[in-house]
Structures are given as structure tokens and as C-alpha cells.
JSON list of C-alpha atoms in Angstrom, two decimals:
[
{"chain": "V", "resi": 1, "resn": "GLN", "atom": "CA", "xyz": [42.49, 70.44, -31.47]},
{"chain": "V", "resi": 2, "resn": "GLY", "atom": "CA", "xyz": [42.17, 70.50, -27.72]},
{"chain": "V", "resi": 3, "resn": "ARG", "atom": "CA", "xyz": [40.10, 67.34, -27.90]},
{"chain": "V", "resi": 4, "resn": "MET", "atom": "CA", "xyz": [42.62, 65.56, -30.09]},
{"chain": "V", "resi": 5, "resn": "MET", "atom": "CA", "xyz": [45.42, 66.33, -27.70]},
{"chain": "V", "resi": 6, "resn": "ALA", "atom": "CA", "xyz": [43.47, 65.08, -24.70]},
{"chain": "V", "resi": 7, "resn": "GLU", "atom": "CA", "xyz": [42.61, 61.78, -26.42]},
{"chain": "V", "resi": 8, "resn": "ASN", "atom": "CA", "xyz": [46.23, 61.13, -27.19]},
{"chain": "V", "resi": 9, "resn": "SER", "atom": "CA", "xyz": [47.38, 62.04, -23.68]},
{"chain": "V", "resi": 10, "resn": "SER", "atom": "CA", "xyz": [46.76, 59.94, -20.59]},
{"chain": "V", "resi": 11, "resn": "GLU", "atom": "CA", "xyz": [44.82, 62.71, -18.84]},
{"chain": "V", "resi": 12, "resn": "PRO", "atom": "CA", "xyz": [40.99, 62.65, -18.95]},
{"chain": "V", "resi": 13, "resn": "PHE", "atom": "CA", "xyz": [38.84, 65.50, -20.13]},
{"chain": "V", "resi": 14, "resn": "MET", "atom": "CA", "xyz": [37.63, 67.96, -17.56]},
{"chain": "V", "resi": 15, "resn": "GLY", "atom": "CA", "xyz": [34.66, 66.46, -15.64]},
{"chain": "V", "resi": 16, "resn": "GLU", "atom": "CA", "xyz": [35.27, 62.84, -16.71]},
{"chain": "V", "resi": 17, "resn": "VAL", "atom": "CA", "xyz": [36.19, 59.98, -14.37]},
{"chain": "V", "resi": 18, "resn": "PRO", "atom": "CA", "xyz": [39.44, 58.22, -15.28]},
{"chain": "V", "resi": 19, "resn": "ARG", "atom": "CA", "xyz": [38.92, 54.76, -16.80]},
{"chain": "V", "resi": 20, "resn": "GLU", "atom": "CA", "xyz": [41.06, 53.00, -14.21]},
{"chain": "V", "resi": 21, "resn": "ILE", "atom": "CA", "xyz": [39.00, 54.30, -11.27]},
{"chain": "V", "resi": 22, "resn": "ASN", "atom": "CA", "xyz": [35.65, 53.76, -13.00]},
{"chain": "V", "resi": 23, "resn": "ASN", "atom": "CA", "xyz": [36.37, 50.10, -13.90]},
{"chain": "V", "resi": 24, "resn": "LYS", "atom": "CA", "xyz": [37.83, 49.23, -10.48]},
{"chain": "V", "resi": 25, "resn": "SER", "atom": "CA", "xyz": [34.92, 50.61, -8.42]},
{"chain": "V", "resi": 26, "resn": "SER", "atom": "CA", "xyz": [32.16, 49.00, -10.50]},
{"chain": "V", "resi": 27, "resn": "CYS", "atom": "CA", "xyz": [33.95, 45.64, -10.53]},
{"chain": "V", "resi": 28, "resn": "CYS", "atom": "CA", "xyz": [34.52, 45.32, -6.79]},
{"chain": "V", "resi": 29, "resn": "SER", "atom": "CA", "xyz": [31.32, 46.84, -5.42]},
{"chain": "V", "resi": 30, "resn": "GLY", "atom": "CA", "xyz": [29.09, 44.01, -6.70]},
{"chain": "V", "resi": 31, "resn": "LYS", "atom": "CA", "xyz": [31.41, 41.36, -5.27]},
{"chain": "V", "resi": 32, "resn": "ARG", "atom": "CA", "xyz": [31.57, 43.11, -1.90]},
{"chain": "V", "resi": 33, "resn": "ILE", "atom": "CA", "xyz": [27.80, 43.38, -1.67]},
{"chain": "V", "resi": 34, "resn": "CYS", "atom": "CA", "xyz": [27.40, 39.69, -2.52]},
{"chain": "V", "resi": 35, "resn": "ALA", "atom": "CA", "xyz": [30.04, 38.74, 0.07]},
{"chain": "V", "resi": 36, "resn": "TRP", "atom": "CA", "xyz": [28.33, 40.82, 2.80]},
{"chain": "V", "resi": 37, "resn": "ILE", "atom": "CA", "xyz": [24.93, 39.33, 1.96]},
{"chain": "V", "resi": 38, "resn": "ALA", "atom": "CA", "xyz": [26.35, 35.78, 2.02]},
{"chain": "V", "resi": 39, "resn": "CYS", "atom": "CA", "xyz": [28.07, 36.39, 5.39]},
{"chain": "V", "resi": 40, "resn": "GLY", "atom": "CA", "xyz": [24.90, 37.91, 6.83]},
{"chain": "V", "resi": 41, "resn": "LEU", "atom": "CA", "xyz": [22.77, 34.98, 5.70]},
{"chain": "V", "resi": 42, "resn": "CYS", "atom": "CA", "xyz": [25.24, 32.49, 7.19]},
{"chain": "V", "resi": 43, "resn": "ILE", "atom": "CA", "xyz": [25.26, 34.31, 10.53]},
{"chain": "V", "resi": 44, "resn": "VAL", "atom": "CA", "xyz": [21.45, 34.50, 10.65]},
{"chain": "V", "resi": 45, "resn": "GLY", "atom": "CA", "xyz": [21.18, 30.81, 9.69]},
{"chain": "V", "resi": 46, "resn": "VAL", "atom": "CA", "xyz": [23.59, 29.69, 12.40]},
{"chain": "V", "resi": 47, "resn": "ALA", "atom": "CA", "xyz": [21.80, 31.86, 14.98]},
{"chain": "V", "resi": 48, "resn": "LEU", "atom": "CA", "xyz": [18.42, 30.32, 14.07]},
{"chain": "V", "resi": 49, "resn": "ILE", "atom": "CA", "xyz": [19.80, 26.78, 14.24]},
{"chain": "V", "resi": 50, "resn": "ILE", "atom": "CA", "xyz": [21.28, 27.44, 17.68]},
{"chain": "V", "resi": 51, "resn": "PHE", "atom": "CA", "xyz": [18.05, 29.04, 18.92]},
{"chain": "V", "resi": 52, "resn": "PHE", "atom": "CA", "xyz": [15.72, 26.26, 17.79]},
{"chain": "V", "resi": 53, "resn": "PHE", "atom": "CA", "xyz": [17.89, 23.16, 18.33]},
{"chain": "V", "resi": 54, "resn": "PHE", "atom": "CA", "xyz": [19.80, 24.03, 21.51]},
{"chain": "V", "resi": 55, "resn": "PRO", "atom": "CA", "xyz": [18.28, 21.76, 24.18]},
{"chain": "V", "resi": 56, "resn": "ARG", "atom": "CA", "xyz": [16.32, 23.37, 26.98]},
{"chain": "V", "resi": 57, "resn": "SER", "atom": "CA", "xyz": [15.45, 21.82, 30.30]},
{"chain": "V", "resi": 58, "resn": "VAL", "atom": "CA", "xyz": [12.49, 19.48, 30.75]},
{"chain": "V", "resi": 59, "resn": "GLU", "atom": "CA", "xyz": [10.72, 20.19, 34.04]},
{"chain": "V", "resi": 60, "resn": "GLY", "atom": "CA", "xyz": [8.70, 17.79, 36.14]},
{"chain": "V", "resi": 61, "resn": "CYS", "atom": "CA", "xyz": [6.11, 18.80, 38.71]},
{"chain": "V", "resi": 62, "resn": "VAL", "atom": "CA", "xyz": [4.20, 16.62, 41.18]},
{"chain": "V", "resi": 63, "resn": "ASP", "atom": "CA", "xyz": [0.59, 17.30, 42.19]},
{"chain": "V", "resi": 64, "resn": "ARG", "atom": "CA", "xyz": [0.50, 16.38, 45.87]},
{"chain": "V", "resi": 65, "resn": "GLY", "atom": "CA", "xyz": [-3.22, 17.11, 46.18]},
{"chain": "V", "resi": 66, "resn": "GLY", "atom": "CA", "xyz": [-4.11, 14.31, 43.77]},
{"chain": "V", "resi": 67, "resn": "LEU", "atom": "CA", "xyz": [-2.25, 11.58, 45.66]},
{"chain": "V", "resi": 68, "resn": "ALA", "atom": "CA", "xyz": [-4.33, 8.39, 45.64]},
{"chain": "V", "resi": 69, "resn": "GLN", "atom": "CA", "xyz": [-4.73, 5.90, 48.51]},
{"chain": "V", "resi": 70, "resn": "PRO", "atom": "CA", "xyz": [-1.57, 3.76, 48.74]},
{"chain": "V", "resi": 71, "resn": "THR", "atom": "CA", "xyz": [-1.60, -0.04, 48.73]},
{"chain": "V", "resi": 72, "resn": "PHE", "atom": "CA", "xyz": [0.54, -1.96, 51.21]},
{"chain": "V", "resi": 73, "resn": "SER", "atom": "CA", "xyz": [2.03, -5.43, 51.12]},
{"chain": "V", "resi": 74, "resn": "PHE", "atom": "CA", "xyz": [4.12, -7.16, 53.76]},
{"chain": "V", "resi": 75, "resn": "GLN", "atom": "CA", "xyz": [6.18, -10.34, 53.65]},
{"chain": "V", "resi": 76, "resn": "THR", "atom": "CA", "xyz": [7.87, -11.99, 56.66]},
{"chain": "V", "resi": 77, "resn": "ALA", "atom": "CA", "xyz": [10.56, -14.17, 55.09]},
{"chain": "V", "resi": 78, "resn": "PRO", "atom": "CA", "xyz": [12.63, -12.42, 53.80]},
{"chain": "V", "resi": 79, "resn": "PRO", "atom": "CA", "xyz": [11.34, -9.25, 55.47]},
{"chain": "V", "resi": 80, "resn": "LEU", "atom": "CA", "xyz": [9.81, -7.04, 52.81]},
{"chain": "V", "resi": 81, "resn": "PHE", "atom": "CA", "xyz": [7.38, -4.15, 53.04]},
{"chain": "V", "resi": 82, "resn": "GLU", "atom": "CA", "xyz": [6.09, -2.56, 49.81]},
{"chain": "V", "resi": 83, "resn": "VAL", "atom": "CA", "xyz": [4.04, 0.58, 49.40]},
{"chain": "V", "resi": 84, "resn": "SER", "atom": "CA", "xyz": [2.59, 1.45, 45.98]},
{"chain": "V", "resi": 85, "resn": "PHE", "atom": "CA", "xyz": [0.65, 4.51, 45.00]},
{"chain": "V", "resi": 86, "resn": "VAL", "atom": "CA", "xyz": [-0.07, 6.63, 41.96]},
{"chain": "V", "resi": 87, "resn": "LEU", "atom": "CA", "xyz": [1.53, 10.05, 42.03]},
{"chain": "V", "resi": 88, "resn": "PRO", "atom": "CA", "xyz": [0.08, 12.36, 39.36]},
{"chain": "V", "resi": 89, "resn": "GLY", "atom": "CA", "xyz": [2.55, 14.72, 37.79]},
{"chain": "V", "resi": 90, "resn": "LEU", "atom": "CA", "xyz": [3.14, 17.13, 34.96]},
{"chain": "V", "resi": 91, "resn": "VAL", "atom": "CA", "xyz": [6.09, 17.24, 32.58]},
{"chain": "V", "resi": 92, "resn": "ARG", "atom": "CA", "xyz": [6.70, 20.57, 30.85]},
{"chain": "V", "resi": 93, "resn": "ASN", "atom": "CA", "xyz": [8.83, 20.68, 27.71]},
{"chain": "V", "resi": 94, "resn": "SER", "atom": "CA", "xyz": [10.10, 24.10, 26.58]},
{"chain": "V", "resi": 95, "resn": "ASN", "atom": "CA", "xyz": [11.96, 22.70, 23.54]},
{"chain": "V", "resi": 96, "resn": "TYR", "atom": "CA", "xyz": [10.78, 23.17, 19.97]},
{"chain": "V", "resi": 97, "resn": "PHE", "atom": "CA", "xyz": [10.56, 19.41, 19.38]},
{"chain": "V", "resi": 98, "resn": "ASP", "atom": "CA", "xyz": [8.37, 16.79, 21.03]},
{"chain": "V", "resi": 99, "resn": "ILE", "atom": "CA", "xyz": [9.44, 14.41, 23.77]},
{"chain": "V", "resi": 100, "resn": "LYS", "atom": "CA", "xyz": [7.41, 11.25, 24.31]},
{"chain": "V", "resi": 101, "resn": "PHE", "atom": "CA", "xyz": [7.45, 9.13, 27.47]},
{"chain": "V", "resi": 102, "resn": "LYS", "atom": "CA", "xyz": [6.24, 5.55, 27.64]},
{"chain": "V", "resi": 103, "resn": "SER", "atom": "CA", "xyz": [6.62, 5.39, 31.40]},
{"chain": "V", "resi": 104, "resn": "ILE", "atom": "CA", "xyz": [8.52, 7.00, 34.23]},
{"chain": "V", "resi": 105, "resn": "ASP", "atom": "CA", "xyz": [9.58, 4.81, 37.14]},
{"chain": "V", "resi": 106, "resn": "ILE", "atom": "CA", "xyz": [10.61, 6.42, 40.39]},
{"chain": "V", "resi": 107, "resn": "THR", "atom": "CA", "xyz": [12.07, 4.25, 43.13]},
{"chain": "V", "resi": 108, "resn": "GLY", "atom": "CA", "xyz": [12.46, 5.55, 46.67]},
{"chain": "V", "resi": 109, "resn": "VAL", "atom": "CA", "xyz": [14.33, 3.59, 49.31]},
{"chain": "V", "resi": 110, "resn": "TYR", "atom": "CA", "xyz": [14.19, 4.30, 53.02]},
{"chain": "V", "resi": 111, "resn": "ARG", "atom": "CA", "xyz": [16.39, 2.59, 55.56]},
{"chain": "V", "resi": 112, "resn": "GLY", "atom": "CA", "xyz": [15.59, 3.03, 59.18]},
{"chain": "V", "resi": 113, "resn": "GLU", "atom": "CA", "xyz": [18.12, 3.20, 61.94]},
{"chain": "V", "resi": 114, "resn": "ASP", "atom": "CA", "xyz": [20.40, 0.15, 62.11]}
]
């Protein structure tokens, strides 16, 4: 008779978890875990994209010891003096994608005292 009275009443038996609490915790825990996993994956994905695709500096270095003999040309009218030489250099790329150069032109202009 004690069992019959407990089934008809809203109170659970001794040692049982109430139905309302049991259903609520099992329903929400799976959704919370999925939400945390999805947020974690998004954060890791954004961090990896920023790390690999954020541009880094490209450095250039000149080897002064390998400077070749310059060639000179001079013109009187209009006055023009040209010096050409090959300047070996090194370009270092610390990015995770390639950079290709066809040519690099460097122009230096010197004006004497007027």
C-alpha cells in the first residue's frame, strides 16, 4: 500500500530522482557540450587563419662583398653621367606563402652642391 500511495502522490520514492530534474539535466547537457565544442572549434579555426595568413615582413639584404665592377657612361649635351653595376642581394620571406619577383629596380640619385 505504501507503493500505491507514492505513485498517486507527486513525491518520488526514497532514493529516486524526480522526473522533472532527470529530464531537464539530460536534455540540456548534450546541447551545452555541443555548443562548447562548436565555440572551441571556431576559436581554434580563427586563430589558425590569423597565424598563417597574417602578413609578415619581407626582408632584403645586400651582399657588399660581391659587388661587381661598375660600368660608366658620360654624355656632354645634355650633361649626363651614368653608373651601372650589379648588386647581389638576398630576399628573405617569413610568410607561409610564396612571393615571386620578376625584377627589382633600385634608382639612386645624387645631386652635388649647387
